Amino acid sequence: MAPGASHGRVSAAPCLKAAVIGAGMLGLDLAERLNASPVLSCALVAGRQSSASALRRAAQLGCEVSTEGVTAVVRAGVDVVFDASSAEAHPAHWAALASADVLLVDLTPSSGGSMLTPTVNAVRAESDRHLSLVSCGGQAVLPVLDAVVQNSARVEDVEVVTTVASASVGPATRNNLDEYLATTGYALQQLTGGTRPKVMATISPALPAPAFRAQITACAYGIQTRALGDAVEAVARAVRQYAPGYEVSALSVTGDLVRATVTVTARGGRLPSYAGNVEIINAAAVTLAERYARSREVGHGG
């Protein structure tokens, strides 16, 4: 199937062409999601020579492929670029694309770009051109923490501990653990206003592989307990609109201490069920890019 073909879409509106940098688990899952989107299509997956076998799988999804990385993306003339490479490589990718009329969606834990989560500040996807998805942990916990912030007078001392199955963590993610911790902590601080966020991560080799999980602890003063419960239920439903396996599996308030546990199970597609870390960040990235695509269609139509 040629890139940009309909893939069974019912919408007559033209799709925006997208490119993915990186051919790991994230990149291949992104390509599949893009080709299932009503407003986006995967025109190119660009990796390195060492990712040739993964690129062959991308080609089977109907995408053009290249081993030339961002150089091929610049030539491709696409509308949206998803960077699923590494935090170290991302600044060079942004430098290469900054002058182009593209939306760059960063799935690496680089600190560049506007930090977005669909349920918190998705509207910025309509105007900003360099979006950061923070991290998989950030996408899991920021919706819940936003509910805490909205239903309390002040939030301090936020701690987040994530557990992810070893089989769902590629080499780039392992090399980017320091950036993951720092960028996620910065996003927590920006959202809550707290000065001492703590982020910890465990890569679990356990078998069977555990589902992706994030545990949140926060001091929240002046908290409205009943309103918080309703808000967390509402935000979990909102996240499930794009990531169906998202659950707030525990929530408790003891005095000023809030504890919550989020689990994310991958559902559908080619991802194993334990790869909720990939599911949550990729689903959020495509959701934000689709919002951009629809806003551009409206703008052009006006």
GROMACS .gro file of N, CA, C and O in nm, residues 257-297:
model
  164
  257LEU      N    1  -0.201   1.405   5.297
  257LEU     CA    2  -0.125   1.316   5.211
  257LEU      C    3  -0.214   1.245   5.111
  257LEU      O    4  -0.310   1.177   5.148
  258VAL      N    5  -0.183   1.262   4.983
  258VAL     CA    6  -0.257   1.196   4.876
  258VAL      C    7  -0.168   1.087   4.817
  258VAL      O    8  -0.051   1.111   4.786
  259ARG      N    9  -0.227   0.969   4.801
  259ARG     CA   10  -0.157   0.858   4.735
  259ARG      C   11  -0.243   0.806   4.622
  259ARG      O   12  -0.364   0.792   4.638
  260ALA      N   13  -0.180   0.779   4.509
  260ALA     CA   14  -0.254   0.724   4.395
  260ALA      C   15  -0.164   0.629   4.319
  260ALA      O   16  -0.041   0.646   4.315
  261THR      N   17  -0.225   0.529   4.260
  261THR     CA   18  -0.153   0.434   4.175
  261THR      C   19  -0.219   0.430   4.038
  261THR      O   20  -0.341   0.414   4.028
  262VAL      N   21  -0.139   0.449   3.935
  262VAL     CA   22  -0.186   0.443   3.797
  262VAL      C   23  -0.126   0.320   3.730
  262VAL      O   24  -0.006   0.293   3.743
  263THR      N   25  -0.208   0.244   3.661
  263THR     CA   26  -0.158   0.133   3.580
  263THR      C   27  -0.204   0.155   3.437
  263THR      O   28  -0.313   0.207   3.412
  264VAL      N   29  -0.117   0.118   3.344
  264VAL     CA   30  -0.151   0.131   3.203
  264VAL      C   31  -0.120  -0.001   3.133
  264VAL      O   32  -0.007  -0.050   3.138
  265THR      N   33  -0.221  -0.058   3.072
  265THR     CA   34  -0.207  -0.182   2.997
  265THR      C   35  -0.225  -0.151   2.849
  265THR      O   36  -0.317  -0.080   2.811
  266ALA      N   37  -0.135  -0.201   2.767
  266ALA     CA   38  -0.148  -0.182   2.623
  266ALA      C   39  -0.259  -0.272   2.571
  266ALA      O   40  -0.266  -0.390   2.605
  267ARG      N   41  -0.348  -0.215   2.490
  267ARG     CA   42  -0.460  -0.291   2.435
  267ARG      C   43  -0.467  -0.271   2.284
  267ARG      O   44  -0.465  -0.158   2.236
  268GLY      N   45  -0.475  -0.377   2.212
  268GLY     CA   46  -0.484  -0.368   2.066
  268GLY      C   47  -0.347  -0.346   2.004
  268GLY      O   48  -0.245  -0.329   2.071
  269GLY      N   49  -0.344  -0.344   1.872
  269GLY     CA   50  -0.219  -0.324   1.801
  269GLY      C   51  -0.122  -0.438   1.823
  269GLY      O   52  -0.159  -0.548   1.862
  270ARG      N   53   0.005  -0.411   1.800
  270ARG     CA   54   0.107  -0.515   1.810
  270ARG      C   55   0.179  -0.514   1.943
  270ARG      O   56   0.266  -0.597   1.967
  271LEU      N   57   0.148  -0.421   2.031
  271LEU     CA   58   0.219  -0.412   2.158
  271LEU      C   59   0.177  -0.524   2.253
  271LEU      O   60   0.059  -0.555   2.263
  272PRO      N   61   0.271  -0.580   2.327
  272PRO     CA   62   0.234  -0.673   2.433
  272PRO      C   63   0.162  -0.596   2.544
  272PRO      O   64   0.183  -0.475   2.561
  273SER      N   65   0.080  -0.663   2.621
  273SER     CA   66  -0.003  -0.595   2.719
  273SER      C   67   0.078  -0.520   2.823
  273SER      O   68   0.033  -0.416   2.875
  274TYR      N   69   0.200  -0.567   2.852
  274TYR     CA   70   0.280  -0.501   2.956
  274TYR      C   71   0.343  -0.369   2.909
  274TYR      O   72   0.395  -0.293   2.990
  275ALA      N   73   0.338  -0.340   2.780
  275ALA     CA   74   0.404  -0.220   2.726
  275ALA      C   75   0.316  -0.096   2.737
  275ALA      O   76   0.303  -0.018   2.644
  276GLY      N   77   0.255  -0.076   2.854
  276GLY     CA   78   0.172   0.042   2.875
  276GLY      C   79   0.251   0.171   2.869
  276GLY      O   80   0.196   0.277   2.839
  277ASN      N   81   0.381   0.165   2.896
  277ASN     CA   82   0.465   0.283   2.885
  277ASN      C   83   0.472   0.333   2.742
  277ASN      O   84   0.469   0.455   2.716
  278VAL      N   85   0.479   0.240   2.647
  278VAL     CA   86   0.478   0.278   2.506
  278VAL      C   87   0.339   0.326   2.466
  278VAL      O   88   0.323   0.428   2.397
  279GLU      N   89   0.237   0.255   2.510
  279GLU     CA   90   0.098   0.290   2.478
  279GLU      C   91   0.064   0.432   2.519
  279GLU      O   92   0.009   0.510   2.441
  280ILE      N   93   0.096   0.470   2.643
  280ILE     CA   94   0.049   0.598   2.696
  280ILE      C   95   0.116   0.716   2.625
  280ILE      O   96   0.050   0.814   2.590
  281ILE      N   97   0.246   0.706   2.597
  281ILE     CA   98   0.312   0.821   2.535
  281ILE      C   99   0.281   0.829   2.385
  281ILE      O  100   0.259   0.938   2.331
  282ASN      N  101   0.273   0.714   2.318
  282ASN     CA  102   0.240   0.717   2.175
  282ASN      C  103   0.097   0.761   2.151
  282ASN      O  104   0.067   0.838   2.059
  283ALA      N  105   0.004   0.712   2.234
  283ALA     CA  106  -0.136   0.752   2.219
  283ALA      C  107  -0.152   0.901   2.243
  283ALA      O  108  -0.226   0.970   2.171
  284ALA      N  109  -0.082   0.954   2.343
  284ALA     CA  110  -0.089   1.097   2.370
  284ALA      C  111  -0.030   1.177   2.255
  284ALA      O  112  -0.085   1.281   2.214
  285ALA      N  113   0.083   1.131   2.201
  285ALA     CA  114   0.148   1.203   2.092
  285ALA      C  115   0.058   1.212   1.969
  285ALA      O  116   0.044   1.318   1.907
  286VAL      N  117  -0.003   1.100   1.932
  286VAL     CA  118  -0.091   1.100   1.814
  286VAL      C  119  -0.215   1.184   1.840
  286VAL      O  120  -0.263   1.257   1.752
  287THR      N  121  -0.269   1.179   1.961
  287THR     CA  122  -0.387   1.259   1.995
  287THR      C  123  -0.357   1.407   1.979
  287THR      O  124  -0.438   1.484   1.923
  288LEU      N  125  -0.242   1.452   2.026
  288LEU     CA  126  -0.205   1.593   2.014
  288LEU      C  127  -0.181   1.632   1.868
  288LEU      O  128  -0.222   1.740   1.824
  289ALA      N  129  -0.116   1.544   1.793
  289ALA     CA  130  -0.093   1.573   1.651
  289ALA      C  131  -0.223   1.578   1.574
  289ALA      O  132  -0.240   1.658   1.481
  290GLU      N  133  -0.319   1.492   1.610
  290GLU     CA  134  -0.450   1.497   1.545
  290GLU      C  135  -0.522   1.627   1.577
  290GLU      O  136  -0.591   1.683   1.491
  291ARG      N  137  -0.506   1.677   1.697
  291ARG     CA  138  -0.566   1.806   1.731
  291ARG      C  139  -0.506   1.917   1.644
  291ARG      O  140  -0.577   2.005   1.594
  292TYR      N  141  -0.374   1.913   1.627
  292TYR     CA  142  -0.308   2.009   1.539
  292TYR      C  143  -0.361   1.998   1.397
  292TYR      O  144  -0.392   2.098   1.332
  293ALA      N  145  -0.373   1.875   1.348
  293ALA     CA  146  -0.420   1.855   1.210
  293ALA      C  147  -0.561   1.910   1.192
  293ALA      O  148  -0.590   1.976   1.092
  294ARG      N  149  -0.649   1.886   1.286
  294ARG     CA  150  -0.787   1.934   1.274
  294ARG      C  151  -0.795   2.084   1.285
  294ARG      O  152  -0.874   2.149   1.217
  295SER      N  153  -0.711   2.144   1.372
  295SER     CA  154  -0.712   2.290   1.384
  295SER      C  155  -0.659   2.355   1.258
  295SER      O  156  -0.707   2.460   1.215
  296ARG      N  157  -0.563   2.292   1.194
  296ARG     CA  158  -0.509   2.346   1.068
  296ARG      C  159  -0.611   2.336   0.957
  296ARG      O  160  -0.625   2.426   0.874
  297GLU      N  161  -0.687   2.226   0.957
  297GLU     CA  162  -0.793   2.209   0.856
  297GLU      C  163  -0.899   2.317   0.872
  297GLU      O  164  -0.943   2.377   0.774
   0.00000   0.00000   0.00000
